[in-house]
Short mmCIF file of N, CA and C in Angstrom, two decimals:
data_model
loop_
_atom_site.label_atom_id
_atom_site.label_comp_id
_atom_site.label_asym_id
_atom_site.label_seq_id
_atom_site.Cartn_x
_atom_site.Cartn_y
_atom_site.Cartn_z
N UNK H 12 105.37 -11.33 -109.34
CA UNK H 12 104.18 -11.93 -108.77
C UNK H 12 103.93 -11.29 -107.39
N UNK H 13 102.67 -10.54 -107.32
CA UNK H 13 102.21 -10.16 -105.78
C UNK H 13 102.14 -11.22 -104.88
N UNK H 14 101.39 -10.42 -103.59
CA UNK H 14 101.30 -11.58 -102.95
C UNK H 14 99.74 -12.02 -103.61
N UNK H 15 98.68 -11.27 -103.93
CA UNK H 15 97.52 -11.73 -103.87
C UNK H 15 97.87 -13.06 -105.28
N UNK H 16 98.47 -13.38 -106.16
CA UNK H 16 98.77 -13.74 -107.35
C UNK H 16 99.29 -14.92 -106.74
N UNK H 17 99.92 -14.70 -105.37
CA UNK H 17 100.59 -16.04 -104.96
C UNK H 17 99.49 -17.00 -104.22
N UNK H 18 99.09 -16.41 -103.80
CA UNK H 18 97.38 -17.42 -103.20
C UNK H 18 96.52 -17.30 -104.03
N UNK H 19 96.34 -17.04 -105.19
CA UNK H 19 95.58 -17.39 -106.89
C UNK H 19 95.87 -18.53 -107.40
N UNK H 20 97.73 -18.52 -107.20
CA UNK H 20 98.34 -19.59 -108.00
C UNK H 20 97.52 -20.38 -106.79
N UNK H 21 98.30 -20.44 -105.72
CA UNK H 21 97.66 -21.92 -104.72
C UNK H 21 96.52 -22.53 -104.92
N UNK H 22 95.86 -21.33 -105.03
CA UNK H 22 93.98 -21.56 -105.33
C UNK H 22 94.33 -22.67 -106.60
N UNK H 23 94.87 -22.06 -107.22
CA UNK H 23 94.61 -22.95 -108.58
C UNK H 23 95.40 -24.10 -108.39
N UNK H 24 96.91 -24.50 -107.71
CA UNK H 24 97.15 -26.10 -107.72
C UNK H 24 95.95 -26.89 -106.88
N UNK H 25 95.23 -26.04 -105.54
CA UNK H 25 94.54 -26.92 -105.04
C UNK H 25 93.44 -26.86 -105.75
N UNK H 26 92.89 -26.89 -106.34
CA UNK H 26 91.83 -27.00 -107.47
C UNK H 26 92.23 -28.20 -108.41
N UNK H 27 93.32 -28.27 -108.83
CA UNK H 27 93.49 -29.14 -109.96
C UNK H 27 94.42 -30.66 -108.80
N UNK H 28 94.69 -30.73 -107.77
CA UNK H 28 95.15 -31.71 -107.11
C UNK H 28 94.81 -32.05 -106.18
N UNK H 29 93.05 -31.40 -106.25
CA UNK H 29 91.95 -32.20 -105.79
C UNK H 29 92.02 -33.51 -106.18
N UNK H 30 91.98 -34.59 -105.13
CA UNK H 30 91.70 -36.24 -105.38
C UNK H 30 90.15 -35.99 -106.44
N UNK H 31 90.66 -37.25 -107.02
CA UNK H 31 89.36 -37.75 -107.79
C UNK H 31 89.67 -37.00 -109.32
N UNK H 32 89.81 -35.56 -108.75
CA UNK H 32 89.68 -34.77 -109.95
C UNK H 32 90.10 -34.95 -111.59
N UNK H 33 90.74 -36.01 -111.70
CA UNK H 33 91.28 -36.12 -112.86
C UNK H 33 89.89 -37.30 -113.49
N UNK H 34 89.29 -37.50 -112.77
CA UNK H 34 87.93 -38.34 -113.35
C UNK H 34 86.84 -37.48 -114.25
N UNK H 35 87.25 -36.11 -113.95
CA UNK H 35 86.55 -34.95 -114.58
C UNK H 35 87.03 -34.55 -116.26
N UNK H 36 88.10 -35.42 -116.19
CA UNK H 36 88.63 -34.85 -117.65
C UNK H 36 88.14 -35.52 -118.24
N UNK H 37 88.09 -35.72 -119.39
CA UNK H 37 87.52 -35.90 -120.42
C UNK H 37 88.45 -37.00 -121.27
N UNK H 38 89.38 -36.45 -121.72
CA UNK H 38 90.59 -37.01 -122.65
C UNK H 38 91.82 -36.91 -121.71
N UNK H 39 92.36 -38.05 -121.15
CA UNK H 39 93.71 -38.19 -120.15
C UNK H 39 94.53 -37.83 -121.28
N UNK H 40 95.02 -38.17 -122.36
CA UNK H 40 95.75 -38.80 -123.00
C UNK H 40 96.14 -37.48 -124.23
N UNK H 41 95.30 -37.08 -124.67
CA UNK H 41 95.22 -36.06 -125.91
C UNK H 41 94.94 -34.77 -126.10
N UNK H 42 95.49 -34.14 -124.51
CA UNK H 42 94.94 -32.78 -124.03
C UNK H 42 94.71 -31.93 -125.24
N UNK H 43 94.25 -30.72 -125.56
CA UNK H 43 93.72 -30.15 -126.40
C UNK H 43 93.18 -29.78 -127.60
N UNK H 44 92.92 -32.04 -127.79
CA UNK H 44 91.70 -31.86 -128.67
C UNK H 44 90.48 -31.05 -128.56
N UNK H 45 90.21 -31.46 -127.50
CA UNK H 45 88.18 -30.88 -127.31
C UNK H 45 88.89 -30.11 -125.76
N UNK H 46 87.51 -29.65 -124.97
CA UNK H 46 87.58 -29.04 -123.52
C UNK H 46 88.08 -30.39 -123.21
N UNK H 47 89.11 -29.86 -121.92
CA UNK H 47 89.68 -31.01 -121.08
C UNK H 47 88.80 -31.39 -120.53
N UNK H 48 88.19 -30.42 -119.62
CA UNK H 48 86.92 -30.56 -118.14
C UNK H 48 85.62 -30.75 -118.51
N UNK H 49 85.42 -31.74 -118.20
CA UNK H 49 84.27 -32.23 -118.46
C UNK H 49 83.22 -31.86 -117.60
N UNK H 50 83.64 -31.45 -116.55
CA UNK H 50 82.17 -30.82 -115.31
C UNK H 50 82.62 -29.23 -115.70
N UNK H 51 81.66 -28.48 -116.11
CA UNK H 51 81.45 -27.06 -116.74
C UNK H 51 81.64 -26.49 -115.29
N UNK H 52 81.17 -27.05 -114.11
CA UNK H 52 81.59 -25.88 -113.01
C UNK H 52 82.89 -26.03 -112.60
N UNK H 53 83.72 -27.13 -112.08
CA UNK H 53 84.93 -26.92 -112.26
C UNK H 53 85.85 -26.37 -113.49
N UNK H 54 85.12 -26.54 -114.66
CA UNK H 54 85.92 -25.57 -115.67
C UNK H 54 85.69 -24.15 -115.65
N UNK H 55 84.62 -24.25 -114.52
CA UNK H 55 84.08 -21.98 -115.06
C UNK H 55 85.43 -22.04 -113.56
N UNK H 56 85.74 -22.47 -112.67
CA UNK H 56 86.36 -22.21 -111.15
C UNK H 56 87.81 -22.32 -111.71
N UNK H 57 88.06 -22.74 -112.46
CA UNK H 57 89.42 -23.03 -112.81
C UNK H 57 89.99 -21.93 -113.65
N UNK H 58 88.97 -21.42 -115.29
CA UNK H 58 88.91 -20.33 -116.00
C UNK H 58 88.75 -18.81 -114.46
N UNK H 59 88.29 -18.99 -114.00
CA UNK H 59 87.90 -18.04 -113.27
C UNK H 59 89.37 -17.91 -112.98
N UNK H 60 90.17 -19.12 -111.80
CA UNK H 60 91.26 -18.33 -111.00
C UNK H 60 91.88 -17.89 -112.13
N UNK H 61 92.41 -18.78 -112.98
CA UNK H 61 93.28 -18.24 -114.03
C UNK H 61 93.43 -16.82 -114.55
N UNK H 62 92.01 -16.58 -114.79
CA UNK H 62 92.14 -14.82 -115.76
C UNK H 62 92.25 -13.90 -114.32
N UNK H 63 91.92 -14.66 -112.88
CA UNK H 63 92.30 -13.67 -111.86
C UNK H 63 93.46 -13.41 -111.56
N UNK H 64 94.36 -14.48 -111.77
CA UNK H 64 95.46 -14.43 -111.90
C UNK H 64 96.71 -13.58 -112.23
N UNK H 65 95.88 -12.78 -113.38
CA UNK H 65 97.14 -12.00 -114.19
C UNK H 65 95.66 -10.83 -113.81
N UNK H 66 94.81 -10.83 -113.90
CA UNK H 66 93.75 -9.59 -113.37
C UNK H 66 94.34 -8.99 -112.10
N UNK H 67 94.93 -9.56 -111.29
CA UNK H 67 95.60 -9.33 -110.20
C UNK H 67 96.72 -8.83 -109.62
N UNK H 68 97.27 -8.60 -110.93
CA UNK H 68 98.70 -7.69 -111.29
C UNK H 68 98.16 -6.26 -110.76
N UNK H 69 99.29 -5.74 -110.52
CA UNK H 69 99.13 -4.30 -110.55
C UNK H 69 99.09 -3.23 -111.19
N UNK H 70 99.88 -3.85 -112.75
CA UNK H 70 100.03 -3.07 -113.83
C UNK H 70 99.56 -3.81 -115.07
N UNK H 71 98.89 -3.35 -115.97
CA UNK H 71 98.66 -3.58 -117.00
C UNK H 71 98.80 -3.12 -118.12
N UNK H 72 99.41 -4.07 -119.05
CA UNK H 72 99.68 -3.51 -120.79
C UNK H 72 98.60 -2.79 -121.14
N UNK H 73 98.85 -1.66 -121.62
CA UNK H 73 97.90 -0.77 -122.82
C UNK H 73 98.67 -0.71 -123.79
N UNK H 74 97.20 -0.51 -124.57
CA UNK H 74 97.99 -0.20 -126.01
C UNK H 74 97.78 1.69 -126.44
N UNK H 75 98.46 2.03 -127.41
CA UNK H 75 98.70 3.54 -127.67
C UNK H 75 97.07 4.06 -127.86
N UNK H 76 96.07 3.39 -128.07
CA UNK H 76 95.02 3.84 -129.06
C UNK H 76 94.59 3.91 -127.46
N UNK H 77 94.28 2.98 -126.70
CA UNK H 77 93.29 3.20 -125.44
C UNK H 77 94.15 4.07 -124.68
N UNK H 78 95.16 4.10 -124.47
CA UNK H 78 96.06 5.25 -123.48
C UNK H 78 95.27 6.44 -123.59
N UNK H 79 95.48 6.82 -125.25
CA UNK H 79 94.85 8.10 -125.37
C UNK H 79 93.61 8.36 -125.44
N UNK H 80 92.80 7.51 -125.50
CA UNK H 80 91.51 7.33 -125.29
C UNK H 80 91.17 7.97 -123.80
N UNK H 81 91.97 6.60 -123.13
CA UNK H 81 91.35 6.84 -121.83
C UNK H 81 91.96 8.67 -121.36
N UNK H 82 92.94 8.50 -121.52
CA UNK H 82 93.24 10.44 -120.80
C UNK H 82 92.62 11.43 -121.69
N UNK H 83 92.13 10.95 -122.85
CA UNK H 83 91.47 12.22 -123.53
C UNK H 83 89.53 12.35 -122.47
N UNK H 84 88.97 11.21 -121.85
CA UNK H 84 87.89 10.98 -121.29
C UNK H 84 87.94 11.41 -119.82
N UNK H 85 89.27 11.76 -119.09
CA UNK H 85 89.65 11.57 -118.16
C UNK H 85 89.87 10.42 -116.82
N UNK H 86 89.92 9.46 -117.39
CA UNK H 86 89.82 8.09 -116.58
C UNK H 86 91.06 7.78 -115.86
N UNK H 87 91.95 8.52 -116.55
CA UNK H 87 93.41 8.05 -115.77
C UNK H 87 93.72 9.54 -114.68
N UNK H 88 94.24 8.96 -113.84
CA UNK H 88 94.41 9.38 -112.31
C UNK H 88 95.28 9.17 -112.20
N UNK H 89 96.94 10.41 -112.28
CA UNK H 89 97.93 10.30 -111.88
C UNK H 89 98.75 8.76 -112.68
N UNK H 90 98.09 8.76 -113.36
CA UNK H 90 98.62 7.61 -114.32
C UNK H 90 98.35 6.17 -114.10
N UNK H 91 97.45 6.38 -113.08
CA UNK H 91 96.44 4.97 -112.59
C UNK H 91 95.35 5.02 -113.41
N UNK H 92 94.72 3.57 -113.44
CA UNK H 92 93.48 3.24 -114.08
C UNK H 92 92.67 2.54 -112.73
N UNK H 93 91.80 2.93 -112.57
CA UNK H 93 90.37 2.50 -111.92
C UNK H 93 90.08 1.04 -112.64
N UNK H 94 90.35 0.28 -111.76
CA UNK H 94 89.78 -1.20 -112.55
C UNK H 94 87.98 -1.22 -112.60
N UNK H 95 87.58 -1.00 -112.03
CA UNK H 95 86.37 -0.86 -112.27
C UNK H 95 85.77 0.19 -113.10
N UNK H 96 86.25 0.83 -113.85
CA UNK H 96 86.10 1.87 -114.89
C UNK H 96 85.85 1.26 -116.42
N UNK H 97 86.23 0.11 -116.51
CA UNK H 97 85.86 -0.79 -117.59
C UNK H 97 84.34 -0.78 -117.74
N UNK H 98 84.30 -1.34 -119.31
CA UNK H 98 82.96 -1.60 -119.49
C UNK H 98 81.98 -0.80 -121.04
N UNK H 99 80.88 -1.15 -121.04
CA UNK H 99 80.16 -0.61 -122.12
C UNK H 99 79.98 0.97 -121.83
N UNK H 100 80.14 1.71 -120.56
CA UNK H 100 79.88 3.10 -120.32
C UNK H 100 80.72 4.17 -120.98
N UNK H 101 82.57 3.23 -120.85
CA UNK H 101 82.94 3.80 -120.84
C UNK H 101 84.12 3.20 -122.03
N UNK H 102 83.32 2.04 -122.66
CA UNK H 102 83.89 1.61 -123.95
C UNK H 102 85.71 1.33 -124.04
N UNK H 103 86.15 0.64 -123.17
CA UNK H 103 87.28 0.03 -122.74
C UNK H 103 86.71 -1.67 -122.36
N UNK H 104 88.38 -2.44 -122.56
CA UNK H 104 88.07 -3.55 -121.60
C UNK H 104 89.34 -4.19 -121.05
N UNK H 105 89.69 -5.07 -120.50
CA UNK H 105 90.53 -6.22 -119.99
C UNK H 105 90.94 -7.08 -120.45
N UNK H 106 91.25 -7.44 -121.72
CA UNK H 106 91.71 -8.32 -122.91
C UNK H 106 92.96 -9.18 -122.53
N UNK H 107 93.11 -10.71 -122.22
CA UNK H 107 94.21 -11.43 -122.29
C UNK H 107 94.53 -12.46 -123.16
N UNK H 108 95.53 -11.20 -123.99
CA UNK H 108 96.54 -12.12 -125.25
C UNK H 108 96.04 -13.23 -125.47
N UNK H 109 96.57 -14.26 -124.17
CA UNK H 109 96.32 -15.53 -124.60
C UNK H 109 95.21 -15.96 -123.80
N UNK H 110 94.33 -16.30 -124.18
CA UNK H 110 92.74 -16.49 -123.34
C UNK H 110 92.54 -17.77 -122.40
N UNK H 111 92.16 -17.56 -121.43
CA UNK H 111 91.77 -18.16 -120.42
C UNK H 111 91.82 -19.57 -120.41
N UNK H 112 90.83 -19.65 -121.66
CA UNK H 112 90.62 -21.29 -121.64
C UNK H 112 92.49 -21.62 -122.01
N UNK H 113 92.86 -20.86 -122.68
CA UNK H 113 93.84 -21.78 -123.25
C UNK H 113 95.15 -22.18 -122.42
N UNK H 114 95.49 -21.06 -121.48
CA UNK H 114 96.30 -21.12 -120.15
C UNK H 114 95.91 -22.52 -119.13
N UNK H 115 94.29 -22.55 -118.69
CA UNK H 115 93.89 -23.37 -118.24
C UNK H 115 94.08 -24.86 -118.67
N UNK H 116 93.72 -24.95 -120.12
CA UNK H 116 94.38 -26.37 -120.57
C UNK H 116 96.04 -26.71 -120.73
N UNK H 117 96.41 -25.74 -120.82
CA UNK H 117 97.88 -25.86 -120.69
C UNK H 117 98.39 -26.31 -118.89
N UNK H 118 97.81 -25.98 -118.05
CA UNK H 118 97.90 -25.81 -116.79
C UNK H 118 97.62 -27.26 -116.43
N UNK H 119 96.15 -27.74 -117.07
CA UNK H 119 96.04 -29.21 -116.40
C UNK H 119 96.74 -30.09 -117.35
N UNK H 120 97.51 -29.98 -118.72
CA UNK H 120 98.62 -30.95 -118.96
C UNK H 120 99.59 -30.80 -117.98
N UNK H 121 99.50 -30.30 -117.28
CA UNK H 121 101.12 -30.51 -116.58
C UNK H 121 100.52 -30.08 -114.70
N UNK H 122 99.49 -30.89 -114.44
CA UNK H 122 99.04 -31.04 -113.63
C UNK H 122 100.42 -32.09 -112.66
N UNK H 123 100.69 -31.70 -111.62
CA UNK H 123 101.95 -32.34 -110.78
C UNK H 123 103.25 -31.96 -111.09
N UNK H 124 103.05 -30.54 -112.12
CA UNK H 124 104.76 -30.02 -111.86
C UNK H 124 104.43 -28.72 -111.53
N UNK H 125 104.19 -28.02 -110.18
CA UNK H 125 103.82 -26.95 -109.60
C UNK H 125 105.05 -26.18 -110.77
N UNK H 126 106.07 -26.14 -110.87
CA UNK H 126 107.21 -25.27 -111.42
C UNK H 126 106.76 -24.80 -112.86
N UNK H 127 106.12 -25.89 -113.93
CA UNK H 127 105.90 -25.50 -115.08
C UNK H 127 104.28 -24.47 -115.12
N UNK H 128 103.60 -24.93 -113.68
CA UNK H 128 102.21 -24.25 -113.93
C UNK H 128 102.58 -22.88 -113.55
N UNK H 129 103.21 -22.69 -112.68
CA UNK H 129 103.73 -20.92 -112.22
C UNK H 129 104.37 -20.54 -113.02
N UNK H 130 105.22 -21.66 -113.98
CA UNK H 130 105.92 -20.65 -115.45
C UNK H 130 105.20 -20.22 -116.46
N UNK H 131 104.02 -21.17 -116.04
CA UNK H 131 103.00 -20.85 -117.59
C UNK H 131 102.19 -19.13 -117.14
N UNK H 132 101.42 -19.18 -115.82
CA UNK H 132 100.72 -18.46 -115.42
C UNK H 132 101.81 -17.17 -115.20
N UNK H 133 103.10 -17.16 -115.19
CA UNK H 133 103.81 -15.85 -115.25
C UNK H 133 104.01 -15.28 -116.55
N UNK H 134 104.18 -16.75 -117.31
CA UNK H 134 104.43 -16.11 -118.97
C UNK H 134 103.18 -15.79 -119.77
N UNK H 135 102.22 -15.64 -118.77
CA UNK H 135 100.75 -15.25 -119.72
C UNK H 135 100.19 -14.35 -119.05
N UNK H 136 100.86 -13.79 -117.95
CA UNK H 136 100.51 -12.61 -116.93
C UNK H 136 100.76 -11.41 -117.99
N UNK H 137 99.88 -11.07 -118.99
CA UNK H 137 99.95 -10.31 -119.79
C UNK H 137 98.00 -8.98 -119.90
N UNK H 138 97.42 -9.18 -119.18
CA UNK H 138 96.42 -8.81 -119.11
C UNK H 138 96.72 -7.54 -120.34
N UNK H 139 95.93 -7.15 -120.91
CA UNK H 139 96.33 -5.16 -121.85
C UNK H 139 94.66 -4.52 -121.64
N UNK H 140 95.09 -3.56 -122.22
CA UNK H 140 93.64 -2.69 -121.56
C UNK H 140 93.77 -2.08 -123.01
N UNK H 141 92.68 -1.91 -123.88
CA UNK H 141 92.21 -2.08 -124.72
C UNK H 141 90.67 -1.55 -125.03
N UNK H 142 91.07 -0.87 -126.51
CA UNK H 142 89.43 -0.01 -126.89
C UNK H 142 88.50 -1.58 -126.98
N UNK H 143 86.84 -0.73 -127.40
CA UNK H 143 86.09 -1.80 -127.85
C UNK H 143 86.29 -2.05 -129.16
N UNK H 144 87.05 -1.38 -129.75
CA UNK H 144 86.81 -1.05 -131.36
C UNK H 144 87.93 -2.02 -131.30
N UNK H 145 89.53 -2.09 -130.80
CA UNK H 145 90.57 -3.24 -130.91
C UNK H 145 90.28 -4.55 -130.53
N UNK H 146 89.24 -4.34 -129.32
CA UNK H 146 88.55 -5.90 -129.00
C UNK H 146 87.62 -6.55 -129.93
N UNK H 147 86.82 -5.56 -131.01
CA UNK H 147 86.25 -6.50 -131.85
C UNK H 147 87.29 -7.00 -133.24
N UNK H 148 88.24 -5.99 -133.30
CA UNK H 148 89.16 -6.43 -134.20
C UNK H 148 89.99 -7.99 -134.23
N UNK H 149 90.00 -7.91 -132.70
CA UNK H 149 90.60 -9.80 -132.45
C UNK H 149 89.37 -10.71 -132.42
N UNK H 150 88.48 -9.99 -132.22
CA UNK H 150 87.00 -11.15 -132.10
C UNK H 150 86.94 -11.91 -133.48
N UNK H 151 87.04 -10.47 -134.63
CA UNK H 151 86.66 -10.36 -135.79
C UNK H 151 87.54 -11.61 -137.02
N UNK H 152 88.94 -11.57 -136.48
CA UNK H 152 89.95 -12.75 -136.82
C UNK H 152 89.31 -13.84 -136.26
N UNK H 153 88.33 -14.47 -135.13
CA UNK H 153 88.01 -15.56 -135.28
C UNK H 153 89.16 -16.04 -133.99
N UNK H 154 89.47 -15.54 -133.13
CA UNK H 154 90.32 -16.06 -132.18
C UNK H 154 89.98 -15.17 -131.23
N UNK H 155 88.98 -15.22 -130.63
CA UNK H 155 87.57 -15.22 -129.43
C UNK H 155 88.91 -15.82 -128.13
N UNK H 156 88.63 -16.93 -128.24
CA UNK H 156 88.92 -17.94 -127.30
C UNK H 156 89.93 -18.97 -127.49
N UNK H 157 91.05 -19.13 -128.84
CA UNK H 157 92.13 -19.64 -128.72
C UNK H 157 93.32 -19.16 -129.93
N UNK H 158 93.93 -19.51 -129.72
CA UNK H 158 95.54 -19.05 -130.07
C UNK H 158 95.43 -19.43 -131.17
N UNK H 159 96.41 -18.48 -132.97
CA UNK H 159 96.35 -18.96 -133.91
C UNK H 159 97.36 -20.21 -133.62
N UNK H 160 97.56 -21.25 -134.69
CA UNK H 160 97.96 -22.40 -134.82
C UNK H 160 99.45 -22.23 -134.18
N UNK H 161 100.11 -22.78 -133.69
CA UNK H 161 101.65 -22.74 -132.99
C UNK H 161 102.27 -21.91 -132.35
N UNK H 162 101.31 -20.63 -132.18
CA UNK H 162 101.50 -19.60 -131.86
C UNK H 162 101.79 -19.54 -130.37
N UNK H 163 101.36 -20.35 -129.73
CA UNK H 163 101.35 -20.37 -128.03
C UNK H 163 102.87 -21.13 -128.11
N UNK H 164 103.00 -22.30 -128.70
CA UNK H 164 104.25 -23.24 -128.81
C UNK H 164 105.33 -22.53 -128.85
N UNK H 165 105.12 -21.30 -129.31
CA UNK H 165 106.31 -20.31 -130.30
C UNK H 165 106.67 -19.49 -128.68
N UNK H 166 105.86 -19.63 -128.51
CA UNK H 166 105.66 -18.40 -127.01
C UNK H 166 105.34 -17.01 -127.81
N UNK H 167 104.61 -16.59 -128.91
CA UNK H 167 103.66 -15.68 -129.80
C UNK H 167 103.15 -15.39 -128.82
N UNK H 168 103.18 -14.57 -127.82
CA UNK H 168 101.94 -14.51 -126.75
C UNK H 168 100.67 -13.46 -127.41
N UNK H 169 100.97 -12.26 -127.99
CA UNK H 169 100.84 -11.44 -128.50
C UNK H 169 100.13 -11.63 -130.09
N UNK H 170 100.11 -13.14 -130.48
CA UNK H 170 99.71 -13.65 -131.96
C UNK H 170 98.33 -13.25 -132.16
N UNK H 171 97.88 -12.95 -131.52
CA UNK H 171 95.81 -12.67 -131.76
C UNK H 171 96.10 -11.34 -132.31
N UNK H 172 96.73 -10.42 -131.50
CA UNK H 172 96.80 -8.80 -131.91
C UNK H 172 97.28 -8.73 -133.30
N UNK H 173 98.88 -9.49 -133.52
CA UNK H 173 99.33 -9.00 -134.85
C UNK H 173 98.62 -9.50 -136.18
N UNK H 174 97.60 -10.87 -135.86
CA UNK H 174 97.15 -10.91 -137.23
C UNK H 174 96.03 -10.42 -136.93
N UNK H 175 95.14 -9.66 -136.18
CA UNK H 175 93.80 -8.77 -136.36
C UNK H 175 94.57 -7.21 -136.69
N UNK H 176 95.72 -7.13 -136.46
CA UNK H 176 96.16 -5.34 -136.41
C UNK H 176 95.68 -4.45 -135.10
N UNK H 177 96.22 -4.96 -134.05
CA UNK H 177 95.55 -4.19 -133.09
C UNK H 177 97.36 -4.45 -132.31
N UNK H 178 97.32 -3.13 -132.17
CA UNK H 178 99.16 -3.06 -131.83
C UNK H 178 99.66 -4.05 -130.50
N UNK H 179 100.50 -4.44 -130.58
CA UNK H 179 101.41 -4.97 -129.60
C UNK H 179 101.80 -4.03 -128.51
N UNK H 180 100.89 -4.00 -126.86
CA UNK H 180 101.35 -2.76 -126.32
C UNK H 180 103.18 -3.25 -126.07
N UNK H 181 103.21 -2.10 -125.55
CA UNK H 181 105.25 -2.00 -125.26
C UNK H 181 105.04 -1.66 -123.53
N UNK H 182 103.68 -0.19 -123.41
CA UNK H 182 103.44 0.82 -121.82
C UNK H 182 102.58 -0.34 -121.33
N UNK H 183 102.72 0.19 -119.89
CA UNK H 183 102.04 -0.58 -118.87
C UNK H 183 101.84 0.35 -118.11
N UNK H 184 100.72 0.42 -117.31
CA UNK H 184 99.70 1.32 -116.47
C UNK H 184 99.80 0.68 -115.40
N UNK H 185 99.51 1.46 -113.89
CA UNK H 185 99.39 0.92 -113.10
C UNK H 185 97.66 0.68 -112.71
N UNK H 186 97.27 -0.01 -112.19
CA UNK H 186 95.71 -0.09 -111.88
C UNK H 186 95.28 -0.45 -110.33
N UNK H 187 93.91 -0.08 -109.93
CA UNK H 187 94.08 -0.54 -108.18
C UNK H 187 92.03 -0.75 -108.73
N UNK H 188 91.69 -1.00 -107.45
CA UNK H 188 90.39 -1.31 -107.17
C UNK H 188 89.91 -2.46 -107.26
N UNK H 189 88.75 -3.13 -106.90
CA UNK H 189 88.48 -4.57 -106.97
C UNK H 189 88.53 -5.10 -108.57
N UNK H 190 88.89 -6.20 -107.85
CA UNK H 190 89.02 -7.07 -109.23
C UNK H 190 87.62 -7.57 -109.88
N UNK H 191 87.51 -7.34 -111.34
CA UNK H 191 85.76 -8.32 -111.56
C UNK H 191 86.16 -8.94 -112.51
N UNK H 192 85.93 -10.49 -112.71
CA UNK H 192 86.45 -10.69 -114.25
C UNK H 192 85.36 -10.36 -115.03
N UNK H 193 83.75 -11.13 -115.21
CA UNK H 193 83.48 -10.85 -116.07
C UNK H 193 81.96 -9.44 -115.96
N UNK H 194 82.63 -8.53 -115.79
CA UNK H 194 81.93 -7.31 -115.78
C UNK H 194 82.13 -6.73 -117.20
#
């Protein structure tokens, strides 16, 4: 964990241990039936720190297909990636395993144990860098936005990739430049 990752996390306990704030949920009792957050702007501020979170790493999983992608285009620099090099131009993206929302609801069940929310947000600090063609392959399975069935429970972090077929990276890249999530 950097330092910027360590005032992300903060950002995010003081966000969720805001007084009052638990009047915003929805379901106290039965976390991830439906959305926890019931006010859509505290849920976009919350989704936000979260995917900044692991966006904020320095290195990121690739997988074999975009590696060579990207150095056959020339995008990699001394074996850095330009974070801002993403995008429709240049047909790459920022893909995390386990998606946003789902870290986030995991985060406010266990709202008042700072220890389990920094274990969750380290064990999902998995960001990968990824073609468009592998990103529609996980779209295409139908797991957009949450985890196949037990798969998070299992600690599967990686479960979206192996049942669409889009490889499990192993390399990790280093990356620098501003952070954007949703560019």
């Amino acid at each position: 964990m950097n330092d910027l990752q360590k005032n992300i996390y903060k950002v995010i306990v003081s966000i969720i241990e805001t007084d009052g704030i638990l009047e915003k949920f929805e379901d106290k009792k039965n976390y991830g039936e439906k959305k926890i957050i019931d006010n859509s702007s505290i849920r976009y501020g919350i989704l936000n720190y979260v995917a900044k979170y692991s966006l904020a790493n320095n290195s990121y999983f690739i997988t074999s297909k975009c590696y060579e992608y990207l150095n056959n285009i020339g995008l990699m620099k001394k074996g850095k990636l330009l974070r801002g090099s993403k995008g429709s131009k240049n047909r790459f993206t920022f893909e995390h395993p386990v998606p946003s929302n789902v870290i986030a609801d995991e985060i406010i069940k266990n709202i008042g144990d700072r220890n389990k929310i920094m274990k969750l947000l380290i064990e999902t600090d998995l960001v990968t860098v990824i073609t468009y063609e592998e990103n529609d392959m996980i779209n295409e399975c139908g797991f957009t936005n949450e985890m196949p069935e037990n798969s998070f429970v299992q600690m599967d972090m990686f479960a979206r990739y192996k049942i669409s077929g889009v490889e499990v990276p192993s390399r990790k890249i280093e990356v620098y430049g501003a952070i954007a999530r949703w560019a």
